C-alpha positions as CSV (number, residue, x, y, z in Angstrom):
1,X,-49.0,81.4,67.7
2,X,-48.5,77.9,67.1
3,X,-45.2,78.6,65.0
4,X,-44.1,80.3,68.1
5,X,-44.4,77.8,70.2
6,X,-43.1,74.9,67.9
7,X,-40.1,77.6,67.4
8,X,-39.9,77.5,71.4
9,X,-39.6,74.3,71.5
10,X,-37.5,73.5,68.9
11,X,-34.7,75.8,71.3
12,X,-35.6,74.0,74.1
13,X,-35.0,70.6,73.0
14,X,-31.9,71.9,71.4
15,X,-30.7,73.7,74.6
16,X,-31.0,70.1,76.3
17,X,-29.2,68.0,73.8
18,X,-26.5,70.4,73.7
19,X,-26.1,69.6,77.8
20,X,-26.8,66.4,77.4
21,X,-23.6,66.4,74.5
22,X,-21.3,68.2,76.6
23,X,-22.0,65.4,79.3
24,X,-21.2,62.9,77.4
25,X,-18.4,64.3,75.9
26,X,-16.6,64.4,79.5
27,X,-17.3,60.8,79.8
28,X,-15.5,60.3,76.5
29,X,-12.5,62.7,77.5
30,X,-12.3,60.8,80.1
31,X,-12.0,57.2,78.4
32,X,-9.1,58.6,76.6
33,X,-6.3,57.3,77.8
34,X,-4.3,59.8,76.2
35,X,-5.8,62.8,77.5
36,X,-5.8,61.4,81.4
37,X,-1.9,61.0,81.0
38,X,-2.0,64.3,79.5
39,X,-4.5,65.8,82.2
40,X,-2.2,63.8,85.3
41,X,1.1,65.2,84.2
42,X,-0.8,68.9,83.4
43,X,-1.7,67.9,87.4
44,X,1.7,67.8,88.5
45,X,3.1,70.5,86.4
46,X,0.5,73.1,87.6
47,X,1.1,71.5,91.7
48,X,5.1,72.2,91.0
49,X,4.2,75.5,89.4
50,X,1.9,76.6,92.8
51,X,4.2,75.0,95.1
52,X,7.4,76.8,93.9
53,X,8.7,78.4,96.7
54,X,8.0,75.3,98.7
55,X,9.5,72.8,96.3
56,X,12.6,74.5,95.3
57,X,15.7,74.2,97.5
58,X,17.1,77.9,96.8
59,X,16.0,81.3,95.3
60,X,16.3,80.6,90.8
61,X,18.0,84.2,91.1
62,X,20.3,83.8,94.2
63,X,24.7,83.3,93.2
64,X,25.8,80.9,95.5
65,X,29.2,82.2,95.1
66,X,30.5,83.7,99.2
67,X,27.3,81.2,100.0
68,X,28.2,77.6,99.5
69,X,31.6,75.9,99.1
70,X,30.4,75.0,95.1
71,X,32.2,75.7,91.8
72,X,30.8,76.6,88.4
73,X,29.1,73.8,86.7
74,X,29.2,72.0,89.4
75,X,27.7,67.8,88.4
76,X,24.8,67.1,90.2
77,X,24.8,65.9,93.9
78,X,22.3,63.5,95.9
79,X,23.5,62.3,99.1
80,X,21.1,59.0,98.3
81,X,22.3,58.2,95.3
82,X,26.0,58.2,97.1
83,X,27.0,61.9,96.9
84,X,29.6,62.4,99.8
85,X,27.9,64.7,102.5
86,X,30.5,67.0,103.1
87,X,29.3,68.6,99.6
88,X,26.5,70.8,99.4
89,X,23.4,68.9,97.5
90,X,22.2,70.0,94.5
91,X,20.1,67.7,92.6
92,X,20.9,68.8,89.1
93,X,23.7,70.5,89.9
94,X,24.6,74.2,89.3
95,X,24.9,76.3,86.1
96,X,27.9,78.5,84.6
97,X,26.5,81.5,87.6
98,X,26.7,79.3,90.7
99,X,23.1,79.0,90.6
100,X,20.9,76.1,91.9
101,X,19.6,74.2,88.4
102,X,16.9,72.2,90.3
103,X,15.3,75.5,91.2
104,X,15.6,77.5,88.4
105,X,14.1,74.2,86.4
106,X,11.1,74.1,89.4
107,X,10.4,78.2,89.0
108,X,10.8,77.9,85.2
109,X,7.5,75.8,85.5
110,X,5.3,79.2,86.4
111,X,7.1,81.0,83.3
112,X,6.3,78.2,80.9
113,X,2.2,77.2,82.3
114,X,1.8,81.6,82.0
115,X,3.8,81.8,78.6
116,X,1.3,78.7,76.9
117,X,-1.7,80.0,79.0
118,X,-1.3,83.5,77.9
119,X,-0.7,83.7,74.3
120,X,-3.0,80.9,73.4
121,X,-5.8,82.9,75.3
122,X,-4.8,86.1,73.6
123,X,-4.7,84.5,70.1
124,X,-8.0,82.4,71.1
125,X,-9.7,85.7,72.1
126,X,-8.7,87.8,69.0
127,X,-9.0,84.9,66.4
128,X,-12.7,83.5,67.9
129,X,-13.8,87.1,67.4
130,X,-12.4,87.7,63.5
131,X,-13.4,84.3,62.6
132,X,-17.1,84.4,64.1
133,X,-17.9,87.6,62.5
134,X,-15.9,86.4,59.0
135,X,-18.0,83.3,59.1
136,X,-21.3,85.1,60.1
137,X,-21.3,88.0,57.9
138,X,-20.1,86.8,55.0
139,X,-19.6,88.8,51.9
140,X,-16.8,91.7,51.7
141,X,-15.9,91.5,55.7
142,X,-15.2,87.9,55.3
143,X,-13.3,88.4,52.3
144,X,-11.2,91.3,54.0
145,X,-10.1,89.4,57.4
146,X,-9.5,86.4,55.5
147,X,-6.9,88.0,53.2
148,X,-5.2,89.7,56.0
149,X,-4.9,86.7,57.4
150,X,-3.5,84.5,55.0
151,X,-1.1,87.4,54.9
152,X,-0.1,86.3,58.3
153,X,0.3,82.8,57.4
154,X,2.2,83.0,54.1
155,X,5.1,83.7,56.4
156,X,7.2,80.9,58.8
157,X,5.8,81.5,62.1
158,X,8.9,81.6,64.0
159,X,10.5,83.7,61.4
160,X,7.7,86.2,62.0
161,X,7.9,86.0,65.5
162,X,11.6,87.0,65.4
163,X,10.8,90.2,62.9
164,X,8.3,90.9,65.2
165,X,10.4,91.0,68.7
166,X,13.0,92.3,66.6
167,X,10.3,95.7,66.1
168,X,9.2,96.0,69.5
169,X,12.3,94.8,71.2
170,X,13.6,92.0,73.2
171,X,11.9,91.2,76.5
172,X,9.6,88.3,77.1
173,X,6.4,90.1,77.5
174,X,7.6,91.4,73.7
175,X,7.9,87.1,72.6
176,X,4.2,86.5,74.1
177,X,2.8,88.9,72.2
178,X,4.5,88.6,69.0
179,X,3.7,84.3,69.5
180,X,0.5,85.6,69.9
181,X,-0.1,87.8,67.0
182,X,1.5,84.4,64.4
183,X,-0.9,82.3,66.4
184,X,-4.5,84.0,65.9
185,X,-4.9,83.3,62.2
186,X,-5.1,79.4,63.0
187,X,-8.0,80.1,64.9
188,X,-9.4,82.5,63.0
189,X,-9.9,79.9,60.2
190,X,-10.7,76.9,62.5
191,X,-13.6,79.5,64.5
192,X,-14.7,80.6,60.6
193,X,-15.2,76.4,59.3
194,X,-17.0,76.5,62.3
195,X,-19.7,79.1,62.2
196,X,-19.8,78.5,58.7
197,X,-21.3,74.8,59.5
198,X,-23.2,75.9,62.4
199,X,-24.8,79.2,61.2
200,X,-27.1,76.5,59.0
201,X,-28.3,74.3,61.5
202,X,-32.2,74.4,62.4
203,X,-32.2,76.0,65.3
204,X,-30.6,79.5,64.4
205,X,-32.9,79.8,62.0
206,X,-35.6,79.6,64.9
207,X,-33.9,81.7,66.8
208,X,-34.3,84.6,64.1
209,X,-37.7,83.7,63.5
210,X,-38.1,84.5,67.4
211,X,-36.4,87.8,66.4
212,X,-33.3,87.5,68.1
213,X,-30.5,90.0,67.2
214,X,-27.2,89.3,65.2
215,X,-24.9,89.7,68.6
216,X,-27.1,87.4,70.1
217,X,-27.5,84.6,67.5
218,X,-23.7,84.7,66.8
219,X,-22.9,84.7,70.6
220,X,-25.6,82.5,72.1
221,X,-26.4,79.9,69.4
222,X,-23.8,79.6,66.8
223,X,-20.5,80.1,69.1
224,X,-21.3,77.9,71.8
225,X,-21.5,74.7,69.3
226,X,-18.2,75.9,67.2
227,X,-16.1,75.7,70.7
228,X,-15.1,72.0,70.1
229,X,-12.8,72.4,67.7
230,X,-11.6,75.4,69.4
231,X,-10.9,73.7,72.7
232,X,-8.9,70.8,70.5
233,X,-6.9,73.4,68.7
234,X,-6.2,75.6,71.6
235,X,-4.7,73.0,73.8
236,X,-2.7,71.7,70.7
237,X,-1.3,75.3,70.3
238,X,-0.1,75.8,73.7
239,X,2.8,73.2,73.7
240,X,3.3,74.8,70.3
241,X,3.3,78.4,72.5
242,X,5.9,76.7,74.9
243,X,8.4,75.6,72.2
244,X,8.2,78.9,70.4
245,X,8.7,81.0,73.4
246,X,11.4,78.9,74.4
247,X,13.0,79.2,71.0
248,X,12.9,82.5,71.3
249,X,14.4,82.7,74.7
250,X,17.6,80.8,73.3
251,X,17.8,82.8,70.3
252,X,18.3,86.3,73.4
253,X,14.9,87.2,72.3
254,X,12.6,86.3,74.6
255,X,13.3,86.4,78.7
256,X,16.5,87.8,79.6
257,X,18.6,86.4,82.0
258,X,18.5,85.7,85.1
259,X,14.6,84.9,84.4
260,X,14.6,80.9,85.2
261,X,13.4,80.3,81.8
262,X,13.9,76.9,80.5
263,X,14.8,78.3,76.5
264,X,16.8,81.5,78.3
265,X,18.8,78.5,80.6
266,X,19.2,76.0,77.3
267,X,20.8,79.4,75.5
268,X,23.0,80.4,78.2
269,X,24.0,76.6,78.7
270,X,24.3,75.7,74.7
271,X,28.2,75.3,74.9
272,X,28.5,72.8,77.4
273,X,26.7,70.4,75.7
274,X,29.8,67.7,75.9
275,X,31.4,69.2,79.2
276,X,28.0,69.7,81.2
277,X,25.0,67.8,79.6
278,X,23.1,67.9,82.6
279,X,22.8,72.2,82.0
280,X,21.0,71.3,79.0
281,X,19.6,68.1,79.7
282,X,17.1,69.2,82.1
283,X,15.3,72.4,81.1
284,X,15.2,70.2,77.5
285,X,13.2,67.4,79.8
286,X,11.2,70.1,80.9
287,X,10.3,71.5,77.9
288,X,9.9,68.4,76.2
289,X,7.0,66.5,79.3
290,X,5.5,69.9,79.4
291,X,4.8,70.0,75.2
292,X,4.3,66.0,75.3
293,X,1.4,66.8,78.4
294,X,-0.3,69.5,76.4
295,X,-0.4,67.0,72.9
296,X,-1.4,63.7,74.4
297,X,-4.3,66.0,76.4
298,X,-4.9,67.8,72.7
299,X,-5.2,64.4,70.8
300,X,-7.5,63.0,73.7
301,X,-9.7,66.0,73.4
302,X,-9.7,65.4,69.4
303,X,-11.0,62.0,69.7
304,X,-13.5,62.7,72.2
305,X,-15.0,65.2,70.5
306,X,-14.4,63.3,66.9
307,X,-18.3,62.5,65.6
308,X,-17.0,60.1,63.9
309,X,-15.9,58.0,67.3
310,X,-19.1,58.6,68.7
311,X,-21.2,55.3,69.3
């Protein structure tokens, strides 16, 4: 009875410092300078991404041809920065289909946040599972996943991802998953280290002296304290998720056109570097504050969470 009780407790206490951790840990997040630049811009990108139809000027898809008095490739035009009036404004100008670039750039937001939110989730969800029951099992199950998946990673990533949409055909729903499929080994092995540290620690071992089952040990005890590195990983991988898709995209792999997609608009655009820049110089802005948001909030979260930073 007493062993019970001191087992009890043990959970208890353990239950309470692991609050008590994740508390603290938000304080530290939030002493990072890194990762509040990287949350604030993540801010704005999501508010743009929302506010779409509000924000941009025109419809991403809509030719302006019969619509607006406006050539092909038209230079950008701000009547406050001295654009003459009797021109129609268009703030960064108007690609090689007489369509407004500032709002295909604004709507190209929502394909980008969904693209990095999507495949990291799907990779996070397949990998957490493989590497939790690798780590926890052990033996021959561990040994079969983890070949299989250093099968995955012997090859370049976005040379995989290419075979792979190259299979199942182009399309961007095609790109997510085959970003998706390259991506879940990484966490796979970072979810395995994990358990494999954790499965040890004191309070597990009460928890199967209580009787608990595997399911529940693995998924109440032993995940919940291997999701730091996780987190740190997974917000790493999604400006990772951006640049991929988007190299995809301006490879004709990925979205097809007209989908305001910053890598499909970069693709389309790649000719004019010298005779247009601004075509290419703004989706590559985008793409490039969007990846920067996502690492500056990824090294933040890495040096909260760091026990060697703690105090």
């Amino acid at each position: 009875m007493t062993t019970i009780t001191e087992t009890s407790t043990l959970i208890t206490q353990k239950d309470y410092r692991s609050n008590s951790l994740w508390r603290l840990t938000l304080r530290r997040i939030f002493r990072q300078r890194s990762a509040v630049i990287g949350m604030s811009i993540l801010g704005f990108l999501v508010l743009v991404a929302i506010f779409a139809p509000l924000i941009a000027p025109y419809d991403p898809e809509q030719v302006l041809i019969g619509v607006e008095d406006v050539s092909k490739r038209a230079d950008p035009c701000i009547y406050l920065l001295g654009c003459s009036r009797d021109q129609p404004q268009h703030i960064m100008g108007v690609d090689g289909n007489v369509r407004d670039e500032f709002s295909r750039v604004v709507y190209g937001t929502r394909y980008s946040l969904f693209i990095g939110m999507s495949t990291v989730s799907f990779a996070v969800i397949v990998g957490t599972l493989l590497g939790a029951f690798a780590g926890y099992l052990g033996g021959w199950v561990d040994n079969v996943i983890m070949r299989l998946l250093d099968v995955l990673m012997a090859f370049p990533s976005l040379l995989l991802s290419i075979t792979i949409v190259t299979v199942l055909g182009k399309g961007l729903e095609n790109a997510l998953l085959a970003i998706a499929i390259v991506s879940i080994p990484i966490y796979a092995r970072v979810v395995r280290a994990s358990v494999l540290s954790v499965k040890e620690n004191p309070y597990v071992a009460a928890s199967r002296a209580l009787g608990g089952s595997h399911l529940h040990i693995l998924f109440s005890r032993i995940l919940p304290n291997a999701v730091p590195p996780l987190i740190v990983q997974a917000t790493l991988g999604i400006g990772t998720a951006i640049l991929d898709a988007a190299a995809l995209s301006f490879l004709g792999l990925g979205a097809q056109p007209p989908t305001p997609e910053w890598g499909t608009m970069l693709g389309m655009e790649r000719n004019q570097v010298f005779t247009a820049p601004h075509l290419v110089f703004f989706p590559g802005i985008a793409i490039m504050i969007t990846v920067l948001a996502f690492n500056l909030l990824g090294d933040g979260l890495r040096d909260a969470i760091d026990p060697r930073l703690k105090q």
